[in-house]
C-alpha angles and dihedrals in degrees: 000000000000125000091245087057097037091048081052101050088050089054091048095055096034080060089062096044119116120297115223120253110275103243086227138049083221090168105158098334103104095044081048101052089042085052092046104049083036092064094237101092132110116270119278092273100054088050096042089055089044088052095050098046086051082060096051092044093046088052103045079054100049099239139124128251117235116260107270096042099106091040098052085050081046092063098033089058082045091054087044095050095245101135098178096059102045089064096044089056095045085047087051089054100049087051100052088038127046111174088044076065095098091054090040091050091047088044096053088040091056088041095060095052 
């Protein structure tokens, strides 16, 4: 075997090597929040239940969910009326992401006026 051959056949197999580990379980969420600032997604019910079947398969998985997540499904309970939850995910957010705690803060204090 020649050295060309035998360079290309390394950088063939380094190519199937294992990939590492993504740091987030991003599943539908980017292509929803796209369609839903975009005005052509599915009405705040349909997103929310998408959203929240993206949590349960993330975590029987054992991975994280992206920052933003919990804030997105935030906005999406406040559009839908469902003010528990909206806390509870702000609260989420701020948990799993410190440094997102100042806009959390703003957002829960303009959802409680």
């Amino acid at each position: 075997m020649s050295i060309g051959a035998g360079l290309l056949l390394a950088a063939v197999m380094s190519g199937c090597a294992n990939q590492p580990k993504p740091l987030y379980h991003w599943g539908p969420y980017q292509p929803q929040v796209y369609e839903y600032f975009k005005g052509d997604g599915a009405g705040e019910q349909a997103q929310i239940a998408a959203l929240e079947e993206n949590i349960q398969k993330a975590r029987a998985k054992g991975e994280a969910l992206p920052p933003g997540y919990h804030a997105h499904l935030g906005l999406l309970y406040s559009k839908a009326g469902k003010e528990d939850q909206v806390k509870q995910q702000f609260e989420t957010e701020k948990a799993l992401f410190p440094e997102s705690s100042s806009f959390m803060d703003f957002l829960l204090r303009k959802f409680k006026k």
